[in-house]
Amino acid sequence: MQELIDIFLHLDVHLKDLVDQYGTLVYGFLFAIIFAETGLVVTPFLPGDSLLFAAGALAATGALDVRLILLLLTFAAILGNTVNYAIGRFVGPRVFREEDTGGTLHRLLNRQHLERAHAFFERYGGMAVVLTRFVPIIRTFVPFVAGAGAMRYPVFALYNVAGGVLWVGICVGAGYVFGNVPVIKNNFSFVALGIVVVSMIPMLVEWIKHKRKGQRG
């Protein structure tokens, strides 16, 4: 666990080391991480926003091609959500009907995350696919929920593409523009944590609203 935390807090350093050691193979590594983080409901813990930011910052130094990063990782994000939707379409109805909390599906999937994603989806509809791109963990579950029967694929595909382009473009772009500013570069650990905190604000706001609504009821 300590190793995972260290990797997350020093993604910029580790990513630079990977480029120095493996060269262009790093593009495949980045693609795989973004695809898995968005496409597999059992890997929501993988870095998303901070990895995109670090990739953008490294691209600004010339170590990576920013155009290729934008194209490749946007495709990874869109493809990941598409696969996640397909998985939800296939096993989703069974998950939401599952009563045995000790069952295989319950052990593989975090039911609380699924329920939060479902609530967010119910509130915002199709825009949830776009908005939750910027919300860690929940963004991994919303495509699954959409595939479970809440959204027709053509509509999902439209929001999926829009969300993927915005998410990758904004995060990589921010890293490219600001990632090598001395105060940010020298304090990447705080920046990584800050990205997570800021991206969790929508969830916190929804939780507070839910609690207040429950108290009034």
mmCIF file of C-alpha atoms in Angstrom:
data_model
loop_
_atom_site.group_PDB
_atom_site.id
_atom_site.type_symbol
_atom_site.label_atom_id
_atom_site.label_comp_id
_atom_site.label_asym_id
_atom_site.label_seq_id
_atom_site.Cartn_x
_atom_site.Cartn_y
_atom_site.Cartn_z
ATOM 1 C CA MET A 1 0.000 0.000 0.000
ATOM 2 C CA GLN A 2 2.843 2.374 0.898
ATOM 3 C CA GLU A 3 4.334 1.725 -2.525
ATOM 4 C CA LEU A 4 1.073 2.616 -4.280
ATOM 5 C CA ILE A 5 0.776 5.840 -2.292
ATOM 6 C CA ASP A 6 4.347 6.772 -3.177
ATOM 7 C CA ILE A 7 3.696 6.158 -6.885
ATOM 8 C CA PHE A 8 0.557 8.320 -6.753
ATOM 9 C CA LEU A 9 2.251 11.192 -4.916
ATOM 10 C CA HIS A 10 5.292 11.162 -7.196
ATOM 11 C CA LEU A 11 3.742 10.264 -10.535
ATOM 12 C CA ASP A 12 5.789 12.904 -12.309
ATOM 13 C CA VAL A 13 9.078 11.373 -11.159
ATOM 14 C CA HIS A 14 8.040 7.774 -11.809
ATOM 15 C CA LEU A 15 6.639 8.636 -15.238
ATOM 16 C CA LYS A 16 9.892 10.368 -16.183
ATOM 17 C CA ASP A 17 11.850 7.298 -15.029
ATOM 18 C CA LEU A 18 9.629 5.075 -17.175
ATOM 19 C CA VAL A 19 10.217 7.251 -20.235
ATOM 20 C CA ASP A 20 13.980 7.162 -19.641
ATOM 21 C CA GLN A 21 13.910 3.383 -19.251
ATOM 22 C CA TYR A 22 11.321 2.254 -21.797
ATOM 23 C CA GLY A 23 10.969 5.123 -24.251
ATOM 24 C CA THR A 24 7.917 4.957 -26.512
ATOM 25 C CA LEU A 25 6.573 1.887 -24.702
ATOM 26 C CA VAL A 26 5.327 4.356 -22.092
ATOM 27 C CA TYR A 27 2.533 5.356 -24.497
ATOM 28 C CA GLY A 28 1.207 1.813 -24.206
ATOM 29 C CA PHE A 29 1.515 1.941 -20.426
ATOM 30 C CA LEU A 30 -0.479 5.191 -20.258
ATOM 31 C CA PHE A 31 -3.120 3.816 -22.611
ATOM 32 C CA ALA A 32 -3.511 0.670 -20.489
ATOM 33 C CA ILE A 33 -3.870 2.610 -17.211
ATOM 34 C CA ILE A 34 -6.475 5.055 -18.539
ATOM 35 C CA PHE A 35 -8.382 2.251 -20.274
ATOM 36 C CA ALA A 36 -8.444 0.093 -17.126
ATOM 37 C CA GLU A 37 -9.345 3.002 -14.821
ATOM 38 C CA THR A 38 -12.352 3.885 -16.955
ATOM 39 C CA GLY A 39 -13.248 0.472 -18.366
ATOM 40 C CA LEU A 40 -13.000 -2.019 -15.517
ATOM 41 C CA VAL A 41 -15.228 -1.578 -12.473
ATOM 42 C CA VAL A 42 -12.761 -3.537 -10.325
ATOM 43 C CA THR A 43 -9.904 -1.027 -10.842
ATOM 44 C CA PRO A 44 -11.285 2.397 -9.832
ATOM 45 C CA PHE A 45 -8.216 2.947 -7.611
ATOM 46 C CA LEU A 46 -5.894 3.518 -10.575
ATOM 47 C CA PRO A 47 -4.708 7.113 -11.148
ATOM 48 C CA GLY A 48 -6.685 9.117 -13.675
ATOM 49 C CA ASP A 49 -6.661 12.921 -13.408
ATOM 50 C CA SER A 50 -3.206 13.092 -11.804
ATOM 51 C CA LEU A 51 -1.731 10.715 -14.398
ATOM 52 C CA LEU A 52 -3.121 12.835 -17.237
ATOM 53 C CA PHE A 53 -1.739 15.969 -15.576
ATOM 54 C CA ALA A 54 1.689 14.358 -15.127
ATOM 55 C CA ALA A 55 1.691 13.167 -18.754
ATOM 56 C CA GLY A 56 0.890 16.693 -19.930
ATOM 57 C CA ALA A 57 3.659 18.170 -17.789
ATOM 58 C CA LEU A 58 6.162 15.653 -19.146
ATOM 59 C CA ALA A 59 5.021 16.329 -22.709
ATOM 60 C CA ALA A 60 5.779 20.027 -22.175
ATOM 61 C CA THR A 61 9.455 19.094 -21.625
ATOM 62 C CA GLY A 62 9.567 17.307 -24.972
ATOM 63 C CA ALA A 63 9.874 13.827 -23.452
ATOM 64 C CA LEU A 64 6.450 12.871 -24.858
ATOM 65 C CA ASP A 65 4.499 14.024 -27.912
ATOM 66 C CA VAL A 66 1.532 16.002 -26.570
ATOM 67 C CA ARG A 67 -0.518 15.452 -29.741
ATOM 68 C CA LEU A 68 -0.061 11.700 -29.538
ATOM 69 C CA ILE A 69 -0.837 11.766 -25.802
ATOM 70 C CA LEU A 70 -4.084 13.660 -26.403
ATOM 71 C CA LEU A 71 -5.173 11.382 -29.251
ATOM 72 C CA LEU A 72 -4.168 8.099 -27.624
ATOM 73 C CA LEU A 73 -5.514 8.789 -24.146
ATOM 74 C CA THR A 74 -8.774 10.262 -25.424
ATOM 75 C CA PHE A 75 -9.283 7.052 -27.373
ATOM 76 C CA ALA A 76 -8.386 5.007 -24.264
ATOM 77 C CA ALA A 77 -10.940 6.924 -22.166
ATOM 78 C CA ILE A 78 -13.713 6.554 -24.748
ATOM 79 C CA LEU A 79 -12.942 2.878 -25.374
ATOM 80 C CA GLY A 80 -12.772 2.194 -21.631
ATOM 81 C CA ASN A 81 -16.222 3.663 -21.026
ATOM 82 C CA THR A 82 -17.592 1.746 -24.010
ATOM 83 C CA VAL A 83 -16.311 -1.562 -22.629
ATOM 84 C CA ASN A 84 -17.635 -0.645 -19.170
ATOM 85 C CA TYR A 85 -21.061 0.078 -20.671
ATOM 86 C CA ALA A 86 -21.020 -3.305 -22.431
ATOM 87 C CA ILE A 87 -20.111 -5.083 -19.184
ATOM 88 C CA GLY A 88 -22.939 -3.263 -17.393
ATOM 89 C CA ARG A 89 -25.323 -4.249 -20.168
ATOM 90 C CA PHE A 90 -24.353 -7.883 -19.718
ATOM 91 C CA VAL A 91 -24.173 -8.292 -15.922
ATOM 92 C CA GLY A 92 -25.740 -5.074 -14.600
ATOM 93 C CA PRO A 93 -29.346 -6.208 -14.115
ATOM 94 C CA ARG A 94 -28.164 -9.165 -12.056
ATOM 95 C CA VAL A 95 -25.952 -6.906 -9.902
ATOM 96 C CA PHE A 96 -28.795 -4.551 -9.023
ATOM 97 C CA ARG A 97 -31.085 -7.478 -8.178
ATOM 98 C CA GLU A 98 -28.421 -9.231 -6.100
ATOM 99 C CA GLU A 99 -29.679 -9.795 -2.556
ATOM 100 C CA ASP A 100 -26.834 -11.918 -1.203
ATOM 101 C CA THR A 101 -24.192 -9.443 0.020
ATOM 102 C CA GLY A 102 -21.711 -12.289 0.281
ATOM 103 C CA GLY A 103 -22.175 -13.338 -3.345
ATOM 104 C CA THR A 104 -19.438 -13.334 -5.964
ATOM 105 C CA LEU A 105 -20.697 -10.181 -7.663
ATOM 106 C CA HIS A 106 -20.851 -8.329 -4.367
ATOM 107 C CA ARG A 107 -17.266 -9.293 -3.587
ATOM 108 C CA LEU A 108 -16.039 -8.167 -6.996
ATOM 109 C CA LEU A 109 -17.995 -4.910 -7.115
ATOM 110 C CA ASN A 110 -18.344 -2.260 -4.436
ATOM 111 C CA ARG A 111 -22.124 -2.042 -4.063
ATOM 112 C CA GLN A 112 -21.980 1.352 -2.294
ATOM 113 C CA HIS A 113 -20.053 2.902 -5.192
ATOM 114 C CA LEU A 114 -22.571 1.432 -7.619
ATOM 115 C CA GLU A 115 -25.475 2.892 -5.668
ATOM 116 C CA ARG A 116 -23.840 6.333 -5.473
ATOM 117 C CA ALA A 117 -23.157 6.230 -9.198
ATOM 118 C CA HIS A 118 -26.752 5.206 -9.836
ATOM 119 C CA ALA A 119 -28.041 8.101 -7.703
ATOM 120 C CA PHE A 120 -25.780 10.553 -9.530
ATOM 121 C CA PHE A 121 -26.951 9.157 -12.871
ATOM 122 C CA GLU A 122 -30.596 9.431 -11.889
ATOM 123 C CA ARG A 123 -30.115 13.078 -10.937
ATOM 124 C CA TYR A 124 -28.119 14.276 -13.939
ATOM 125 C CA GLY A 125 -29.072 11.810 -16.669
ATOM 126 C CA GLY A 126 -26.792 11.781 -19.677
ATOM 127 C CA MET A 127 -24.698 14.671 -18.380
ATOM 128 C CA ALA A 128 -23.574 12.371 -15.551
ATOM 129 C CA VAL A 129 -21.404 10.564 -18.112
ATOM 130 C CA VAL A 130 -19.624 13.863 -18.796
ATOM 131 C CA LEU A 131 -19.592 15.317 -15.270
ATOM 132 C CA THR A 132 -18.329 12.185 -13.540
ATOM 133 C CA ARG A 133 -15.315 12.037 -15.845
ATOM 134 C CA PHE A 134 -13.861 14.477 -13.338
ATOM 135 C CA VAL A 135 -14.915 12.493 -10.239
ATOM 136 C CA PRO A 136 -12.529 9.668 -9.214
ATOM 137 C CA ILE A 137 -14.041 6.229 -8.512
ATOM 138 C CA ILE A 138 -17.587 7.285 -9.475
ATOM 139 C CA ARG A 139 -16.494 7.825 -13.099
ATOM 140 C CA THR A 140 -15.588 4.122 -13.229
ATOM 141 C CA PHE A 141 -19.083 3.060 -12.183
ATOM 142 C CA VAL A 142 -21.357 5.439 -14.129
ATOM 143 C CA PRO A 143 -20.779 3.756 -17.544
ATOM 144 C CA PHE A 144 -21.544 0.418 -15.883
ATOM 145 C CA VAL A 145 -24.779 1.842 -14.488
ATOM 146 C CA ALA A 146 -25.670 3.306 -17.891
ATOM 147 C CA GLY A 147 -25.152 -0.078 -19.496
ATOM 148 C CA ALA A 148 -27.313 -1.792 -16.894
ATOM 149 C CA GLY A 149 -30.339 -0.370 -18.677
ATOM 150 C CA ALA A 150 -30.638 3.317 -17.883
ATOM 151 C CA MET A 151 -29.462 4.679 -21.248
ATOM 152 C CA ARG A 152 -29.667 3.798 -24.936
ATOM 153 C CA TYR A 153 -26.246 3.266 -26.511
ATOM 154 C CA PRO A 154 -26.401 6.043 -29.178
ATOM 155 C CA VAL A 155 -27.122 8.604 -26.449
ATOM 156 C CA PHE A 156 -24.425 7.152 -24.188
ATOM 157 C CA ALA A 157 -21.910 7.209 -27.062
ATOM 158 C CA LEU A 158 -22.511 10.924 -27.637
ATOM 159 C CA TYR A 159 -21.912 11.843 -23.989
ATOM 160 C CA ASN A 160 -19.045 9.367 -23.753
ATOM 161 C CA VAL A 161 -17.124 11.003 -26.609
ATOM 162 C CA ALA A 162 -17.810 14.506 -25.281
ATOM 163 C CA GLY A 163 -16.730 13.543 -21.763
ATOM 164 C CA GLY A 164 -13.598 11.754 -22.940
ATOM 165 C CA VAL A 165 -12.453 14.681 -25.083
ATOM 166 C CA LEU A 166 -13.095 17.213 -22.296
ATOM 167 C CA TRP A 167 -11.516 15.138 -19.518
ATOM 168 C CA VAL A 168 -8.305 14.259 -21.324
ATOM 169 C CA GLY A 169 -8.038 17.666 -22.994
ATOM 170 C CA ILE A 170 -8.455 19.653 -19.770
ATOM 171 C CA CYS A 171 -6.233 17.451 -17.568
ATOM 172 C CA VAL A 172 -3.424 16.987 -20.099
ATOM 173 C CA GLY A 173 -3.715 20.634 -21.151
ATOM 174 C CA ALA A 174 -3.451 21.827 -17.553
ATOM 175 C CA GLY A 175 -0.359 19.700 -17.030
ATOM 176 C CA TYR A 176 1.178 20.929 -20.278
ATOM 177 C CA VAL A 177 0.635 24.589 -19.387
ATOM 178 C CA PHE A 178 1.181 24.572 -15.617
ATOM 179 C CA GLY A 179 2.978 21.325 -14.797
ATOM 180 C CA ASN A 180 6.477 22.775 -15.118
ATOM 181 C CA VAL A 181 5.842 25.999 -13.218
ATOM 182 C CA PRO A 182 8.462 25.736 -10.431
ATOM 183 C CA VAL A 183 6.035 26.002 -7.502
ATOM 184 C CA ILE A 184 3.856 23.225 -8.996
ATOM 185 C CA LYS A 185 6.727 21.035 -10.204
ATOM 186 C CA ASN A 186 8.429 21.183 -6.797
ATOM 187 C CA ASN A 187 5.216 20.369 -4.930
ATOM 188 C CA PHE A 188 3.653 17.725 -7.162
ATOM 189 C CA SER A 189 2.541 15.633 -4.169
ATOM 190 C CA PHE A 190 0.310 18.467 -2.960
ATOM 191 C CA VAL A 191 -0.930 19.103 -6.495
ATOM 192 C CA ALA A 192 -1.886 15.417 -6.885
ATOM 193 C CA LEU A 193 -3.782 15.480 -3.603
ATOM 194 C CA GLY A 194 -5.368 18.805 -4.530
ATOM 195 C CA ILE A 195 -6.648 17.379 -7.813
ATOM 196 C CA VAL A 196 -8.337 14.539 -5.925
ATOM 197 C CA VAL A 197 -9.851 16.883 -3.320
ATOM 198 C CA VAL A 198 -11.225 19.297 -5.927
ATOM 199 C CA SER A 199 -12.640 16.483 -8.038
ATOM 200 C CA MET A 200 -14.421 15.023 -5.000
ATOM 201 C CA ILE A 201 -16.302 18.270 -4.294
ATOM 202 C CA PRO A 202 -19.324 17.364 -6.497
ATOM 203 C CA MET A 203 -19.755 14.125 -4.547
ATOM 204 C CA LEU A 204 -19.486 15.978 -1.245
ATOM 205 C CA VAL A 205 -22.081 18.535 -2.329
ATOM 206 C CA GLU A 206 -24.465 15.742 -3.361
ATOM 207 C CA TRP A 207 -23.908 13.953 -0.047
ATOM 208 C CA ILE A 208 -24.672 17.117 1.947
ATOM 209 C CA LYS A 209 -27.838 17.735 -0.085
ATOM 210 C CA HIS A 210 -28.915 14.144 0.476
ATOM 211 C CA LYS A 211 -28.341 14.396 4.232
ATOM 212 C CA ARG A 212 -30.283 17.655 4.487
ATOM 213 C CA LYS A 213 -33.136 16.215 2.453
ATOM 214 C CA GLY A 214 -33.214 13.190 4.755
ATOM 215 C CA GLN A 215 -33.309 15.398 7.868
ATOM 216 C CA ARG A 216 -36.223 17.424 6.493
ATOM 217 C CA GLY A 217 -38.079 14.201 5.689
#
